[in-house]
Tab-separated table of N, CA and C and ligand atoms in Angstrom:
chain	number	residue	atom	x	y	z
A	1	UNK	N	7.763	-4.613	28.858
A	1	UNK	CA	7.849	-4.334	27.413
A	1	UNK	C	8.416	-5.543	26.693
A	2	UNK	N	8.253	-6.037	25.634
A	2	UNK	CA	8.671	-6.646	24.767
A	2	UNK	C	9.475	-6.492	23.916
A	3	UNK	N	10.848	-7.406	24.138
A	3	UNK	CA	11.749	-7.063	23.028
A	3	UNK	C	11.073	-7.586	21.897
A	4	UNK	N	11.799	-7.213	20.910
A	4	UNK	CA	11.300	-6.967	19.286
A	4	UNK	C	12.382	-8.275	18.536
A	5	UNK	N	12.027	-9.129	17.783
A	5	UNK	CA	12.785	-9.312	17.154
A	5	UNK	C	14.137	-8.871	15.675
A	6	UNK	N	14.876	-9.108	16.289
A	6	UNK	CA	15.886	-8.502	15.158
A	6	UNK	C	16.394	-9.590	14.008
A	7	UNK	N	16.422	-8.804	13.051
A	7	UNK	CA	16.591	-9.740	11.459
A	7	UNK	C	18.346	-9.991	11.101
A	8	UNK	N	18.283	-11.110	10.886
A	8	UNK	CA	19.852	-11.547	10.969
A	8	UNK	C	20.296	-11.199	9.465
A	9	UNK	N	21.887	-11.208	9.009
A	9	UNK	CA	22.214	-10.874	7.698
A	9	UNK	C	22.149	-12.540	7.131
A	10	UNK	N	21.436	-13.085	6.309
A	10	UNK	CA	21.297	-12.592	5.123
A	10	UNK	C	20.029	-12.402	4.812
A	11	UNK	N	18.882	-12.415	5.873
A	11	UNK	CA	17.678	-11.845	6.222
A	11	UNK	C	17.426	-10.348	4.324
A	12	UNK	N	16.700	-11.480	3.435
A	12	UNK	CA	16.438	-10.213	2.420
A	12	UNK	C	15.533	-8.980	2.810
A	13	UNK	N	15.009	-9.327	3.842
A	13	UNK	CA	14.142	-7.566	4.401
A	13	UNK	C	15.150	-7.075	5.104
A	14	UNK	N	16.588	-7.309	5.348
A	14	UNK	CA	17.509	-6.016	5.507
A	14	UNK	C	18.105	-5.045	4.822
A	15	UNK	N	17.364	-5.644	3.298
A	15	UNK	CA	17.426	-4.725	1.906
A	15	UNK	C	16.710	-3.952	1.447
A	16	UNK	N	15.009	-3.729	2.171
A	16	UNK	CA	14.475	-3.207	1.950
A	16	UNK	C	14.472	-1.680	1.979
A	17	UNK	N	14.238	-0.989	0.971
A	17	UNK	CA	14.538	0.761	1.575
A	17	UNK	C	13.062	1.505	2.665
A	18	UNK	N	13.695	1.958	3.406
A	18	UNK	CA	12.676	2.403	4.479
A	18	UNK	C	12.014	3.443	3.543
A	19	UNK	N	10.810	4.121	4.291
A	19	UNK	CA	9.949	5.451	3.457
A	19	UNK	C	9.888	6.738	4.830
A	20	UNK	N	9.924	7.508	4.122
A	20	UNK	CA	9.926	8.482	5.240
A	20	UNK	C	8.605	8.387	5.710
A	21	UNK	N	8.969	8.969	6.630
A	21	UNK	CA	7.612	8.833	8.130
A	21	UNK	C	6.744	10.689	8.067
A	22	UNK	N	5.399	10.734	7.561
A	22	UNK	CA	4.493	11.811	8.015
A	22	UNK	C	3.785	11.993	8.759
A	23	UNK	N	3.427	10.804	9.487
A	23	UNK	CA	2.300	11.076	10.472
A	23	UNK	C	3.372	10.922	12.190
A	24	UNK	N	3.162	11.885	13.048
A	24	UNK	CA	3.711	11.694	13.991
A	24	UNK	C	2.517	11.453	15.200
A	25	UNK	N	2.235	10.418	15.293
A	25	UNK	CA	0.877	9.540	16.390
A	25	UNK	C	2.042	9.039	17.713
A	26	UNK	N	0.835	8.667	18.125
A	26	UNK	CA	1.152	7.950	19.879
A	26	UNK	C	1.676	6.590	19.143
A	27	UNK	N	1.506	5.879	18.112
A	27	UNK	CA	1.864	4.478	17.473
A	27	UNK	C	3.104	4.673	16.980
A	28	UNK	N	3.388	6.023	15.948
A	28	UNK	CA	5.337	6.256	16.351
A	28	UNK	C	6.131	6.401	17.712
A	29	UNK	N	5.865	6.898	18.501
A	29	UNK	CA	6.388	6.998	19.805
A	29	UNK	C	6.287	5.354	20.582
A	30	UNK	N	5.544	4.526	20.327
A	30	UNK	CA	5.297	3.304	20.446
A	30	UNK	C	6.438	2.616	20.583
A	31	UNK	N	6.180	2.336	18.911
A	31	UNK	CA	6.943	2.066	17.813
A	31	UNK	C	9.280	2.673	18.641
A	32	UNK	N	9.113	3.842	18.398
A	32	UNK	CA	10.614	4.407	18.495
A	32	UNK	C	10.725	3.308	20.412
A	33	UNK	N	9.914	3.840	21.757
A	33	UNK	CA	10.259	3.136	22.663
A	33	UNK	C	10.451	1.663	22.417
A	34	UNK	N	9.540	0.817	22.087
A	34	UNK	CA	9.997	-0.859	22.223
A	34	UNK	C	11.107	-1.072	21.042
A	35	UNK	N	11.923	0.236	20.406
A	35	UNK	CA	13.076	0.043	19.580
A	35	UNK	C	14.126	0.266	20.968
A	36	UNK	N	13.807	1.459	21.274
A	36	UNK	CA	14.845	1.726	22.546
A	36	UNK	C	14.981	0.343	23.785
A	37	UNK	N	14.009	0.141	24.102
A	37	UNK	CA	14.053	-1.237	24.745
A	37	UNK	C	15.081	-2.474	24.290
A	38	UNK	N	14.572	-2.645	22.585
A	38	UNK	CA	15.182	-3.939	22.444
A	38	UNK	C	16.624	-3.391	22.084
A	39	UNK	N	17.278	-2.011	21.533
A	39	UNK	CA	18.641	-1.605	21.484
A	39	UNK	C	19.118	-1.909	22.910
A	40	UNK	N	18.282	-1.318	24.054
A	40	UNK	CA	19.269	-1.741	25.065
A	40	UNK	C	19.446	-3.048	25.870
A	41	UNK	N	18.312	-3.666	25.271
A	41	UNK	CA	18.396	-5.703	25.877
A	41	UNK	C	19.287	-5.597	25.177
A	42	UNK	N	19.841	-5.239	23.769
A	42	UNK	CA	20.710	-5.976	23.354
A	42	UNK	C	21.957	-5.564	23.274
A	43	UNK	N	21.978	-4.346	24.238
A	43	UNK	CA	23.438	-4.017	24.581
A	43	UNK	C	24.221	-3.521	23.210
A	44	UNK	N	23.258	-2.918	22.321
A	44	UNK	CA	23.621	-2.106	21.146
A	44	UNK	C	23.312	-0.716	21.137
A	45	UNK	N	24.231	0.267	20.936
A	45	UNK	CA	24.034	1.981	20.884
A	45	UNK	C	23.161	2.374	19.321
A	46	UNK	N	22.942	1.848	18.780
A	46	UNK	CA	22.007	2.406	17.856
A	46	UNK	C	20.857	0.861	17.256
A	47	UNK	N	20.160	1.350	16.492
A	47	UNK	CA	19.269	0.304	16.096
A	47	UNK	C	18.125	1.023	14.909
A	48	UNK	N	17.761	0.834	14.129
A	48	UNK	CA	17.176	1.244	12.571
A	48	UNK	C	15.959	0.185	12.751
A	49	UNK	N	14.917	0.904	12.120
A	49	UNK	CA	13.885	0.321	12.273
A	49	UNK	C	13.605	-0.871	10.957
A	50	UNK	N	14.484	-0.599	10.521
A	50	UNK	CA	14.517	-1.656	9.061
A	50	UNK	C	14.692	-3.340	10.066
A	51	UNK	N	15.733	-3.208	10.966
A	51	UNK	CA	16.272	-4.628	11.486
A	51	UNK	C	15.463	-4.884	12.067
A	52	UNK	N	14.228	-4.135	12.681
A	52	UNK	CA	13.129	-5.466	13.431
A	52	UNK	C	11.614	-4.897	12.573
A	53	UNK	N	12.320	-5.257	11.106
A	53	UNK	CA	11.420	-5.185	9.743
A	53	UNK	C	10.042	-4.482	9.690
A	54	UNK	N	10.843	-2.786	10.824
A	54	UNK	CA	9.463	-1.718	10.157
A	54	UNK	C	10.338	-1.067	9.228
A	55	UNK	N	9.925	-0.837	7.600
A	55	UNK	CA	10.197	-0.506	6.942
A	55	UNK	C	9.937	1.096	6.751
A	56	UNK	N	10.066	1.786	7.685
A	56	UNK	CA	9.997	3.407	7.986
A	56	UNK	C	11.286	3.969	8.646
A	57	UNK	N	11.251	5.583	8.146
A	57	UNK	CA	12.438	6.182	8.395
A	57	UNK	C	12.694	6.271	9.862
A	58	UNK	N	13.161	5.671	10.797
A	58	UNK	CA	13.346	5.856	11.916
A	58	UNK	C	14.217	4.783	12.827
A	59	UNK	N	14.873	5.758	13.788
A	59	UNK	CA	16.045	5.353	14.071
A	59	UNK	C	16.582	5.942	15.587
A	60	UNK	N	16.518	4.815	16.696
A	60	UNK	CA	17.394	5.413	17.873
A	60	UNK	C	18.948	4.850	18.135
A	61	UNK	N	19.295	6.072	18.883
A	61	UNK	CA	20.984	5.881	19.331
A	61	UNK	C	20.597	5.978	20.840
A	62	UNK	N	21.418	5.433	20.779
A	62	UNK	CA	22.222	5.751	22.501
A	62	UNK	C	23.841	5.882	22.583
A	63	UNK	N	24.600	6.782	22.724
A	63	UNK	CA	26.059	6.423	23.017
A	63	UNK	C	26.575	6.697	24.347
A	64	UNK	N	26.186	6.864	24.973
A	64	UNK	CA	26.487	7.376	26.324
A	64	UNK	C	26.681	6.100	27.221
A	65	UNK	N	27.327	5.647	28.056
A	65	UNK	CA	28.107	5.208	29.066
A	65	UNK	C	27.021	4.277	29.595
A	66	UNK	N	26.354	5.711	30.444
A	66	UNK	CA	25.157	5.095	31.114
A	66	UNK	C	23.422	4.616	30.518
A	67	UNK	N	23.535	4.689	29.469
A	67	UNK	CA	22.163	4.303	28.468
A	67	UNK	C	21.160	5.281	29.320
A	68	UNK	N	21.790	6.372	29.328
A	68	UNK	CA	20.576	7.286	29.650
A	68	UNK	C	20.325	8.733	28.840
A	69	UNK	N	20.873	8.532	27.136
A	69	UNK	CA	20.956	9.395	26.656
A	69	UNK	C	20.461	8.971	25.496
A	70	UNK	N	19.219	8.823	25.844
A	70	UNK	CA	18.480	8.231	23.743
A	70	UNK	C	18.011	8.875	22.546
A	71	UNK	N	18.405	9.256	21.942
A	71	UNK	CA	18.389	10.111	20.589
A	71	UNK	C	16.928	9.059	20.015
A	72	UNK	N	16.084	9.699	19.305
A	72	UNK	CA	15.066	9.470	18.485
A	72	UNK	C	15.179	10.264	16.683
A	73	UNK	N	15.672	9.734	16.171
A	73	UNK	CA	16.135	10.156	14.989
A	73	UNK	C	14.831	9.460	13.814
A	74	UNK	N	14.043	10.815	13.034
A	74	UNK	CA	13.137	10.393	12.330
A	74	UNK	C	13.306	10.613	11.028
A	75	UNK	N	13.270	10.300	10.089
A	75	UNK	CA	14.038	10.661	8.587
A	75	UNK	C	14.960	11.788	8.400
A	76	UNK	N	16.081	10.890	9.484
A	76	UNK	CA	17.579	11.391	9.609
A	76	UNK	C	18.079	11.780	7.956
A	77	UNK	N	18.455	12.274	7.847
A	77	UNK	CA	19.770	12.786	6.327
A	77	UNK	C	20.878	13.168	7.113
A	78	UNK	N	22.247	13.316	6.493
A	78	UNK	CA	23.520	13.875	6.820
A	78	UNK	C	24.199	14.432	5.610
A	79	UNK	N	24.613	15.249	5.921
A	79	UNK	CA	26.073	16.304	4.795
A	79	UNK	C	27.114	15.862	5.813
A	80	UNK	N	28.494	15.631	4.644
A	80	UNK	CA	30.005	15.448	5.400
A	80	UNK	C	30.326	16.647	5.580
A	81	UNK	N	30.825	16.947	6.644
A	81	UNK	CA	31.298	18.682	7.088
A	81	UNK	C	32.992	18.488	6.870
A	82	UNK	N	33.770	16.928	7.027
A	82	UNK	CA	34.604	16.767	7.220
A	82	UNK	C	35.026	15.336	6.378
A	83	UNK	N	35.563	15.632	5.427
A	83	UNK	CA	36.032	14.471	4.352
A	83	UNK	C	37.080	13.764	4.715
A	84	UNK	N	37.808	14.180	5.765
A	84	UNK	CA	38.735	12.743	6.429
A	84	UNK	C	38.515	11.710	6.469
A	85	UNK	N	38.946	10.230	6.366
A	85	UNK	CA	37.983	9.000	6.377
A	85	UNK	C	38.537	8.712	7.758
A	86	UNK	N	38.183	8.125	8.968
A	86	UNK	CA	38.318	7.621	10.067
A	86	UNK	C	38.040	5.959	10.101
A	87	UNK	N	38.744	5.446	10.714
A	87	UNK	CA	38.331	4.005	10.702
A	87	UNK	C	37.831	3.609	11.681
A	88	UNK	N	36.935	2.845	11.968
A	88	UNK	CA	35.990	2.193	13.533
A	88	UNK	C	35.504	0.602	13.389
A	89	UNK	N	36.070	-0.074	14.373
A	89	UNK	CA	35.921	-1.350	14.356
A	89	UNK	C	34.183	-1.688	14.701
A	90	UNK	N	33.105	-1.583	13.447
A	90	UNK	CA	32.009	-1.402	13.986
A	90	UNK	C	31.161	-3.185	14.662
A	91	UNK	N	30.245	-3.222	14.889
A	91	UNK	CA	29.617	-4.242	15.436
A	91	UNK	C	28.283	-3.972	14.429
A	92	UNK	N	27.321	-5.173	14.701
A	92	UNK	CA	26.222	-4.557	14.311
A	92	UNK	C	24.843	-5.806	14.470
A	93	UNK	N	24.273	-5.446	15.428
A	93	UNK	CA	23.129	-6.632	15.708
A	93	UNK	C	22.505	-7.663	15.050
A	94	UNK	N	22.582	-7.185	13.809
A	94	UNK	CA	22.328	-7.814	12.461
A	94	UNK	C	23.433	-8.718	12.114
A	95	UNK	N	24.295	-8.868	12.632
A	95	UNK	CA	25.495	-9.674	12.085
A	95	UNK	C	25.850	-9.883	13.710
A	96	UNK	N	25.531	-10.997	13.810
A	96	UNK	CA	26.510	-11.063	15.728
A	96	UNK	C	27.538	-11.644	15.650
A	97	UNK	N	28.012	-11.292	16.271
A	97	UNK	CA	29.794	-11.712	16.262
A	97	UNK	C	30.848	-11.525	15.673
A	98	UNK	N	30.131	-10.576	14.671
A	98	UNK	CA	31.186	-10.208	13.925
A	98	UNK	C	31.652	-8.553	13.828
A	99	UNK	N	33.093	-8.068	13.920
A	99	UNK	CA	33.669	-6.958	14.056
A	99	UNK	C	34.687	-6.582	13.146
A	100	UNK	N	34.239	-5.066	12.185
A	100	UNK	CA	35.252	-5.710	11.279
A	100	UNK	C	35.601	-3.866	10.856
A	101	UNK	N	36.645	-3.635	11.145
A	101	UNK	CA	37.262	-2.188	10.441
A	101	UNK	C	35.974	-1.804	9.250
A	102	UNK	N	35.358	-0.583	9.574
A	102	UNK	CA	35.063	0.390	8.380
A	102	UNK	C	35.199	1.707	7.927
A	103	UNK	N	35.717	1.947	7.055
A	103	UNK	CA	36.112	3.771	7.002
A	103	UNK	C	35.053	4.369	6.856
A	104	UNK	N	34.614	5.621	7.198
A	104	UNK	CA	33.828	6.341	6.851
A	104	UNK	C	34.077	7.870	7.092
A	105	UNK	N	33.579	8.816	6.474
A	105	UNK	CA	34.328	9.827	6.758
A	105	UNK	C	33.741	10.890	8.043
A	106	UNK	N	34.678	11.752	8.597
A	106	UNK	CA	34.910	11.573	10.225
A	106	UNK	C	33.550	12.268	10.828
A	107	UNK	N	33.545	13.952	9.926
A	107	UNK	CA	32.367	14.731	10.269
A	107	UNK	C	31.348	15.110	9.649
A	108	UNK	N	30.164	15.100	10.280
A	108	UNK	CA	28.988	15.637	9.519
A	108	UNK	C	28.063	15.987	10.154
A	109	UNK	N	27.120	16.546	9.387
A	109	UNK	CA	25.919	17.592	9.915
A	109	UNK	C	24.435	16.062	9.913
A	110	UNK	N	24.052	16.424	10.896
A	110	UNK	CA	22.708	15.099	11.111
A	110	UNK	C	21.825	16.226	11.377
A	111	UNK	N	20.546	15.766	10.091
A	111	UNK	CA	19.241	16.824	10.445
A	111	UNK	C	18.593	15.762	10.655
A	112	UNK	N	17.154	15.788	11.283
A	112	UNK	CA	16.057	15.010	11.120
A	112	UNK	C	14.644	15.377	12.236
A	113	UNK	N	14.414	14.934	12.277
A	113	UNK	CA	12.953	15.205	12.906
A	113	UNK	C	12.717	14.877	13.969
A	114	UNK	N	12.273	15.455	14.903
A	114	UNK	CA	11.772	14.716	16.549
A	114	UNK	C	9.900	13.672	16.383
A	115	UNK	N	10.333	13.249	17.404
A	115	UNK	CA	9.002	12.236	17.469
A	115	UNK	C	7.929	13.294	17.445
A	116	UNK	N	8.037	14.275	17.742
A	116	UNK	CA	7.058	15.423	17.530
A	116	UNK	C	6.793	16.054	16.078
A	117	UNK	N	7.521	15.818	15.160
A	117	UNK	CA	8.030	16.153	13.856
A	117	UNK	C	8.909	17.571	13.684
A	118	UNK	N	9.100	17.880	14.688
A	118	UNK	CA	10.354	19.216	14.658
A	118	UNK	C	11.227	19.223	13.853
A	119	UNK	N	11.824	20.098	13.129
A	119	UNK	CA	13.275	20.001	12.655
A	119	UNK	C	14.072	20.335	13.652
A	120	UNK	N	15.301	18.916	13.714
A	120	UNK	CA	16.380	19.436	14.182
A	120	UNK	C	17.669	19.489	13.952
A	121	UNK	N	19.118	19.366	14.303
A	121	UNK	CA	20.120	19.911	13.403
A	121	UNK	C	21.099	19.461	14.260
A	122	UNK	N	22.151	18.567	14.166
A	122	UNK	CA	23.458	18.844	15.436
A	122	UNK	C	24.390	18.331	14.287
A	123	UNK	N	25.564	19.132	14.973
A	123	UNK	CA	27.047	18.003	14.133
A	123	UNK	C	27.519	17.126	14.854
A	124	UNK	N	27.799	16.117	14.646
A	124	UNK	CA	28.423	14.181	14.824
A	124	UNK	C	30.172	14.433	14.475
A	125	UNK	N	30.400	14.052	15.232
A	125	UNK	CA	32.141	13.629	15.265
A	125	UNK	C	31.779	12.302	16.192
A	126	UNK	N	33.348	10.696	15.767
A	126	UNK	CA	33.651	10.397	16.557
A	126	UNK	C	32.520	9.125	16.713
A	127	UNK	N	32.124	8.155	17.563
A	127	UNK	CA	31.104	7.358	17.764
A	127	UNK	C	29.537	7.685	17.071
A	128	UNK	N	29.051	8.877	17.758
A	128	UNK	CA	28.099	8.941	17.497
A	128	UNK	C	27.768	9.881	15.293
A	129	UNK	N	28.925	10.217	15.029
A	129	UNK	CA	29.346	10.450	13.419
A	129	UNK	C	29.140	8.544	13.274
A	130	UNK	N	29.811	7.838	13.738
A	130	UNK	CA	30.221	6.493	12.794
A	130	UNK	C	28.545	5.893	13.036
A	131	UNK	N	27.841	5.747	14.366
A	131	UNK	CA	26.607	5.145	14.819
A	131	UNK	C	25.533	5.524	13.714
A	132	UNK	N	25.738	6.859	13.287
A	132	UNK	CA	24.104	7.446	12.842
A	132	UNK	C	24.848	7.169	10.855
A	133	UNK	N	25.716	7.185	10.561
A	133	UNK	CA	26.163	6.685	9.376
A	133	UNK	C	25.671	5.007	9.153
A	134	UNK	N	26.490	4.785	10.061
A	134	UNK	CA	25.541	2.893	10.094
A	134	UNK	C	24.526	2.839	10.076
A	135	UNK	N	23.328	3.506	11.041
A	135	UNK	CA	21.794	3.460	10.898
A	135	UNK	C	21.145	3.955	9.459
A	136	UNK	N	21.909	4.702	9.065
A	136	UNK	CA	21.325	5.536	7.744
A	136	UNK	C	21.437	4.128	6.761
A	137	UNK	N	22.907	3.892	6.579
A	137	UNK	CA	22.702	2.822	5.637
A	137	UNK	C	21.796	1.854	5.983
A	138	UNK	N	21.313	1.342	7.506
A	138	UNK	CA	20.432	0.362	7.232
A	138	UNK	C	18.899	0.975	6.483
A	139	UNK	N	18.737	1.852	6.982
A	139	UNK	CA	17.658	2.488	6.220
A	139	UNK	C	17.251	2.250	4.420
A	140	UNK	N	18.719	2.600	4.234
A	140	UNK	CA	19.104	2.318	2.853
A	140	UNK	C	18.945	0.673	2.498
A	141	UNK	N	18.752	0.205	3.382
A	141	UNK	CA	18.911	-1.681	3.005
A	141	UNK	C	20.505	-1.830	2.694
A	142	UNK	N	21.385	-0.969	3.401
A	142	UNK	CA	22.757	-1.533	3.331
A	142	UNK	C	23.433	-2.020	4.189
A	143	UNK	N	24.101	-2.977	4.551
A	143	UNK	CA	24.966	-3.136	5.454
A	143	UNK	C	26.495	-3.079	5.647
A	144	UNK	N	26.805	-2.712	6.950
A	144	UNK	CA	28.460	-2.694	7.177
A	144	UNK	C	29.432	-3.729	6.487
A	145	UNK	N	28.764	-4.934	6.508
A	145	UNK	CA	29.562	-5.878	5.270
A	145	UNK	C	29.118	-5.754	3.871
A	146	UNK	N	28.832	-4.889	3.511
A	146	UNK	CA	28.636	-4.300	2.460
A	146	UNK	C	29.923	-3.196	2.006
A	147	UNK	N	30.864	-3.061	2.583
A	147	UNK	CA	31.854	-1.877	2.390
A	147	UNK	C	33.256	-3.300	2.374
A	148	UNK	N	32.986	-4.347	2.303
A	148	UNK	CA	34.324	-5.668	2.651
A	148	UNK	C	34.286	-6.008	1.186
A	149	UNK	N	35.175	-7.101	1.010
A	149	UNK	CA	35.632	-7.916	-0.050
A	149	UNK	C	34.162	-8.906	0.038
A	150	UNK	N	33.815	-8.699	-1.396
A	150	UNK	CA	32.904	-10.048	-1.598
A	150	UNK	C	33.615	-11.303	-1.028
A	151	UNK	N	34.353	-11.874	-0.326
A	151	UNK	CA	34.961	-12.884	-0.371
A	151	UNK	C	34.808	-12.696	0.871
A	152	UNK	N	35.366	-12.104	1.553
A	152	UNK	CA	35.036	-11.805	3.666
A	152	UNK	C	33.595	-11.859	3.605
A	153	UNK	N	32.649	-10.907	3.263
A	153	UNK	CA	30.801	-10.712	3.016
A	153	UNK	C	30.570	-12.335	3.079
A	154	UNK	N	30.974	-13.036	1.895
A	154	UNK	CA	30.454	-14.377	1.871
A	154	UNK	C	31.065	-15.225	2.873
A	155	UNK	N	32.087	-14.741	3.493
A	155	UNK	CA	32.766	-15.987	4.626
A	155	UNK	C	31.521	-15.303	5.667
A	156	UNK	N	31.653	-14.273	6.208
A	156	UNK	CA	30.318	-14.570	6.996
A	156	UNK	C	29.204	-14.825	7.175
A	157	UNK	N	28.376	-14.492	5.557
A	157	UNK	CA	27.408	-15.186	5.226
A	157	UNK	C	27.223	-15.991	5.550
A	158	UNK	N	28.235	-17.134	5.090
A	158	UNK	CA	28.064	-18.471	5.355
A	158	UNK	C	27.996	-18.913	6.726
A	159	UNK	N	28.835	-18.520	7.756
A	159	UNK	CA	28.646	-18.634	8.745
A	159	UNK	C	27.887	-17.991	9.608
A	160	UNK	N	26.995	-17.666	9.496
A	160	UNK	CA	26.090	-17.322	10.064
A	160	UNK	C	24.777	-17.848	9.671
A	161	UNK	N	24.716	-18.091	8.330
A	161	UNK	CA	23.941	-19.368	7.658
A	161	UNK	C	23.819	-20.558	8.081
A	162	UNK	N	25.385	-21.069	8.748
A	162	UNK	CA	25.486	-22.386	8.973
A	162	UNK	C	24.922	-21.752	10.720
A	163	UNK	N	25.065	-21.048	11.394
A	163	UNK	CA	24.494	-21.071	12.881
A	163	UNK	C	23.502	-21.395	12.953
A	164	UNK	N	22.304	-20.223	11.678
A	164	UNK	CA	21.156	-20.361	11.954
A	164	UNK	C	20.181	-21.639	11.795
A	165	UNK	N	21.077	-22.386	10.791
A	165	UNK	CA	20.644	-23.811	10.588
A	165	UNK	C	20.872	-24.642	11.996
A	166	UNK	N	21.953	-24.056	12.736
A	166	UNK	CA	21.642	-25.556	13.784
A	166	UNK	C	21.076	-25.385	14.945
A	167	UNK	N	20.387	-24.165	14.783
A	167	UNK	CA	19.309	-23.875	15.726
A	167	UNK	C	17.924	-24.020	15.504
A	168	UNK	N	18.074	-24.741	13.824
A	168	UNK	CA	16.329	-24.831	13.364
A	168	UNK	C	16.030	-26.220	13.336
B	1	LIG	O1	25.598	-1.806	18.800
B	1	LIG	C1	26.198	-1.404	17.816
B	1	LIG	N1	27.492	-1.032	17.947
B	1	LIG	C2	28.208	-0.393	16.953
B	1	LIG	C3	29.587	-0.302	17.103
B	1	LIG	C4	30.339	0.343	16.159
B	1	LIG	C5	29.725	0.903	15.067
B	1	LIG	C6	28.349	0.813	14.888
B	1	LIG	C7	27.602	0.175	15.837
B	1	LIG	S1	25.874	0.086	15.634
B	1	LIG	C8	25.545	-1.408	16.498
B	1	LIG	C9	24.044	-1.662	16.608
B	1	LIG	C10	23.477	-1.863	15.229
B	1	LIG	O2	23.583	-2.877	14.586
B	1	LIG	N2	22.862	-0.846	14.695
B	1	LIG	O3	22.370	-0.931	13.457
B	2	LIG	NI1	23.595	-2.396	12.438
C-alpha cells in the first residue's frame, strides 16, 4: 500500500472545509484504508482526510496500544455531554514536532456513519474525546495552533517554514 502524502501547516488546503460524504462505494473504503495505513506509518492515532487533501467528511482513529482498533468515522458531529475543560498535550502530523497544551472540553456524544453508511452513536471521554475533537476541527480547516497566541502560531509557522525551505 502506499502511504499518502500529508500537508504540512501552513499548507492553505488545511483550511479547506470538508463536504459531507453520500455515496458509500468500494472507492470510500479505499480511500478510509490507505488513510489507516498512512496514520499508522506515521505513528499517529487519528488522521482527517482534509491533511492528505481529500476534501470529504471522513476520518480514522486508532487509540489503542496495539493499532489494532481502527475506528472509521464518516461525517462525524459531536454534542458536549460534559462541559469540564480538560487539558492534553496534543501532537498533530500536520505540524511535526510540535506539542503544545490544548483545553477542550472533557465529554461528548460522537455520532457518525459507518463505511457502510449506518448511523452510529458512542460517548468519548479522555484520549479518544480529545482525538475525534482534533479530527473534527481539521475537517473544519482548523488547527490545534489555532486555539495559541497569534505570537506562538507564528513562532511555529515560521519554523516550520524555515524547515521546509531547506529541504527544497
Ligand atoms: O497522532 C496524533 N496524536 C495526537 C495526540 C494528542 C492529541 C491529538 C492527536 S491527533 C495526532 C494525529 C493528527 O494530526 N491527527 O489529525
Ligand atoms: Ni492533526
Amino acid at each position: 500500500m502506499n502511504k499518502l502524502n500529508i500537508l504540512t501547516f501552513p499548507d492553505p488546503r488545511l483550511r479547506k472545509k470538508a463536504t459531507p460524504i453520500d455515496v458509500f462505494d468500494i472507492e470510500l473504503k479505499k480511500m478510509a484504508e490507505a488513510m489507516l495505513y498512512t496514520m499508522y506509518k506515521s505513528n499517529g492515532i487519528g488522521l482527517a482526510a482534509t491533511q492528505v487533501d481529500f476534501h470529504k467528511r471522513l476520518i480514522v482513529i486508532d487509540v489503542s496500544e496495539e493499532q489494532n482498533e481502527p475506528l472509521f468515522l464518516v461525517n462525524p458531529e459531536f454534542t458536549v455531554l460534559d462541559e469540564t475543560i480538560e487539558q492534553y498535550k496534543e501532537g498533530c502530523l500536520s505540524i511535526p514536532t510540535f506539542y503544545e497544551e490544548i483545553y477542550r472540553p472533557k465529554k461528548i456524544e460522537l455520532r457518525f456513519q459507518t463505511l457502510e453508511g449506518k448511523h452510529e452513536s458512542v460517548i468519548a471521554e479522555g484520549i479518544l474525546s480529545v482525538c475525534v475533537q482534533h479530527e473534527i476541527d481539521h475537517l473544519e480547516g482548523k488547527l490545534m495552533v489555532d486555539y495559541l497566541s497569534p505570537l506562538k502560531r507564528d513562532r511555529i509557522k515560521n519554523k516550520l517554514v524555515k524547515k521546509k525551505d531547506a529541504t527544497n
